[in-house]
Short mmCIF file of C-alpha atoms in Angstrom, two decimals:
data_model
loop_
_atom_site.label_atom_id
_atom_site.label_comp_id
_atom_site.label_asym_id
_atom_site.label_seq_id
_atom_site.Cartn_x
_atom_site.Cartn_y
_atom_site.Cartn_z
CA SER A 2 -12.53 20.27 -56.63
CA ALA A 3 -11.44 17.92 -59.35
CA ILE A 4 -8.80 16.00 -57.81
CA GLY A 5 -11.08 15.29 -54.94
CA ASP A 6 -10.11 18.18 -52.21
CA HIS A 7 -13.51 19.77 -51.75
CA ARG A 8 -11.44 22.37 -49.11
CA PHE A 9 -12.03 25.28 -51.95
CA ASP A 10 -15.29 24.82 -53.55
CA ALA A 11 -16.50 28.00 -52.93
CA ARG A 12 -13.43 29.78 -55.02
CA ARG A 13 -13.22 30.30 -58.45
CA ALA A 14 -10.12 31.22 -60.60
CA ASP A 15 -9.53 34.69 -60.06
CA LEU A 16 -9.18 36.53 -63.64
CA SER A 17 -8.99 39.75 -62.35
CA PRO A 18 -5.29 42.04 -63.61
CA GLU A 19 -4.42 41.24 -59.94
CA GLY A 20 -5.61 37.30 -59.98
CA VAL A 21 -3.90 37.05 -63.39
CA THR A 22 -0.38 38.76 -62.42
CA ALA A 23 -0.39 36.24 -59.12
CA THR A 24 -0.91 33.42 -61.30
CA GLY A 25 1.85 33.80 -63.54
CA VAL A 26 4.13 34.74 -60.31
CA ARG A 27 3.20 31.43 -58.48
CA LEU A 28 3.84 29.44 -61.78
CA ALA A 29 7.17 31.57 -62.19
CA GLU A 30 8.11 30.80 -58.83
CA ALA A 31 6.97 27.46 -59.08
CA THR A 32 8.56 26.46 -61.90
CA SER A 33 12.32 28.38 -60.28
CA ASP A 34 11.78 25.94 -57.36
CA LEU A 35 11.61 22.72 -59.41
CA ASP A 36 14.68 23.96 -61.53
CA ASP A 37 16.40 24.79 -57.83
CA LEU A 38 16.20 20.69 -56.80
CA ASP A 39 18.87 18.64 -57.17
CA ASP A 40 17.66 15.67 -58.34
CA ALA A 41 21.20 13.97 -58.21
CA HIS A 42 19.80 11.66 -55.68
CA LEU A 43 15.93 10.45 -56.83
CA ASP A 44 15.63 7.20 -58.30
CA VAL A 45 14.91 6.91 -62.01
CA ARG A 46 11.01 7.07 -61.02
CA ASP A 47 11.13 10.04 -59.33
CA GLN A 48 13.04 11.78 -61.64
CA VAL A 49 10.30 11.00 -64.48
CA ASP A 50 7.81 12.27 -61.79
CA LEU A 51 10.09 15.59 -61.66
CA GLU A 52 10.47 15.85 -65.00
CA VAL A 53 6.76 15.33 -66.07
CA LEU A 54 6.07 18.38 -63.36
CA ARG A 55 8.43 20.64 -64.34
CA THR A 56 7.66 20.11 -68.15
CA ARG A 57 3.51 20.65 -66.89
CA LEU A 58 4.22 23.90 -65.10
CA THR A 59 6.33 24.64 -67.85
CA ALA A 60 4.10 24.57 -70.22
CA ARG A 61 1.35 26.10 -68.03
CA LEU A 62 3.88 28.92 -67.43
CA TRP A 63 3.90 29.63 -71.16
CA ALA A 64 0.67 29.52 -72.02
CA HIS A 65 0.04 31.86 -69.17
CA ASP A 66 1.85 34.23 -70.54
CA GLU A 67 2.42 33.56 -73.86
CA LEU A 68 -0.64 32.45 -75.22
CA ALA A 69 -2.45 34.55 -72.88
CA GLU A 70 -5.96 33.11 -73.23
CA GLN A 71 -7.47 35.08 -70.24
CA THR A 72 -7.08 37.84 -72.84
CA TRP A 73 -9.16 36.66 -75.70
CA ASN A 74 -10.60 33.01 -75.07
CA PRO A 75 -14.27 33.98 -73.48
CA LEU A 76 -14.43 30.31 -72.80
CA LEU A 77 -12.35 31.25 -69.58
CA THR A 78 -15.21 33.22 -68.19
CA VAL A 79 -17.72 30.55 -68.36
CA PRO A 80 -18.97 29.41 -65.06
CA ALA A 81 -20.08 26.16 -66.42
CA GLU A 82 -17.68 24.06 -63.97
CA ALA A 83 -17.99 26.26 -60.94
CA VAL A 84 -21.82 25.26 -61.05
CA TYR A 85 -21.58 21.84 -63.09
CA SER A 86 -18.80 20.04 -60.59
CA LEU A 87 -21.42 21.06 -57.44
CA VAL A 88 -24.98 20.48 -58.87
CA ALA A 89 -24.09 17.61 -60.33
CA ARG A 90 -21.73 15.65 -58.52
CA GLN A 91 -22.67 13.35 -55.63
CA THR A 92 -19.68 13.06 -53.43
CA GLY A 93 -19.69 15.72 -50.43
CA ALA A 94 -22.23 16.57 -48.13
CA PRO A 95 -25.00 18.18 -50.08
CA ASP A 96 -25.19 21.19 -47.44
CA GLU A 97 -21.29 21.95 -48.32
CA ARG A 98 -21.99 21.63 -51.92
CA ALA A 99 -25.15 24.36 -51.31
CA GLN A 100 -22.85 26.63 -49.20
CA ALA A 101 -19.89 26.37 -51.85
CA LEU A 102 -22.45 26.89 -54.60
CA THR A 103 -23.81 29.97 -52.95
CA ALA A 104 -20.49 31.26 -52.66
CA ARG A 105 -19.24 31.13 -55.95
CA LEU A 106 -22.67 32.33 -57.63
CA GLY A 107 -22.58 35.15 -54.80
CA GLY A 108 -19.06 36.74 -56.51
CA LEU A 109 -20.42 35.75 -60.15
CA ALA A 110 -21.06 39.43 -60.85
CA ASP A 111 -17.85 40.81 -59.91
CA HIS A 112 -16.04 37.54 -61.79
CA LEU A 113 -17.60 38.91 -64.96
CA ASP A 114 -16.82 42.37 -65.03
CA ALA A 115 -12.94 41.93 -64.57
CA VAL A 116 -13.11 39.64 -67.36
CA ARG A 117 -14.71 41.68 -69.56
CA GLY A 118 -12.06 44.08 -69.06
CA ARG A 119 -9.35 41.70 -69.94
CA LEU A 120 -11.15 40.20 -73.15
CA GLY A 121 -10.26 41.83 -76.16
CA GLN A 122 -10.23 40.18 -79.73
CA MET A 123 -12.07 37.19 -79.86
CA PRO A 124 -12.53 34.25 -82.30
CA GLN A 125 -15.85 34.00 -83.71
CA VAL A 126 -16.25 30.32 -82.57
CA HIS A 127 -15.10 30.59 -79.07
CA VAL A 128 -17.86 33.51 -78.83
CA GLU A 129 -20.75 31.43 -80.03
CA THR A 130 -19.39 28.26 -78.03
CA ALA A 131 -19.35 30.36 -74.80
CA ILE A 132 -22.85 31.65 -75.49
CA ALA A 133 -24.24 28.26 -75.74
CA GLN A 134 -22.53 27.04 -72.32
CA THR A 135 -23.59 30.25 -70.61
CA LEU A 136 -27.35 29.42 -71.79
CA GLY A 137 -26.08 25.58 -70.18
CA VAL A 138 -25.18 26.94 -67.01
CA VAL A 139 -28.48 29.03 -66.83
CA SER A 140 -30.20 25.89 -67.06
CA LEU A 141 -28.15 24.27 -64.63
CA LEU A 142 -29.20 27.25 -61.99
CA GLY A 143 -33.26 25.41 -62.34
CA ASP A 144 -33.81 21.75 -61.68
CA PRO A 145 -30.37 20.77 -60.53
CA VAL A 146 -29.93 23.30 -58.04
CA ASP A 147 -33.63 22.63 -56.53
CA ALA A 148 -32.58 18.95 -56.75
CA LEU A 149 -29.69 20.16 -54.39
CA LEU A 150 -31.79 22.09 -52.20
CA ALA A 151 -33.87 19.63 -51.86
CA ARG A 152 -31.28 17.85 -49.97
CA ALA A 153 -29.83 20.84 -48.42
CA PRO A 154 -33.13 22.87 -47.57
CA ALA A 155 -31.27 25.31 -44.80
CA ARG A 156 -29.27 26.77 -47.82
CA ARG A 157 -32.50 27.18 -49.80
CA SER A 158 -32.66 31.04 -49.12
CA ALA A 159 -29.43 32.16 -49.68
CA LEU A 160 -28.61 29.71 -52.46
CA ASP A 161 -32.03 31.26 -53.75
CA GLU A 162 -30.82 34.85 -53.66
CA ALA A 163 -27.72 33.98 -55.17
CA ARG A 164 -29.09 32.34 -57.79
CA SER A 165 -31.54 34.95 -58.83
CA GLN A 166 -28.41 37.40 -59.30
CA ALA A 167 -26.75 35.27 -61.23
CA GLU A 168 -29.89 34.58 -63.64
#
């Protein structure tokens, strides 16, 4: 969604134990695949691009496996971006955005249950910030969603139901 590909707007990061494990496996496999590439035939600019990509993947893998924010950072669990990106942006058809928001909100309870089981000790500042962000998300479920529904009235029933469950 963030880079303009909206095919997956209805999805949210899977922070369940299985999802976290799968993410780690994908990062490790992608890093290994890049390490296996023979870059001798690449021009200098492509070699630099490859090294930037390799470095970013390696950093993400380290952050996933070693930093393991999913075990202590409640900010990762707040669905702020999942809601904001769909109600605030003006790109994409309102009907599609409303449908994606319905799907994201519909799985919110399961998402929060999954992440609650993973969080351990959390820094107080992160907890306070997560609470503030959550209140902001709740406010997005009011007028901004109503404005979206004014442009996608056929989605009102389903989105209103998902919205009431999320609140």
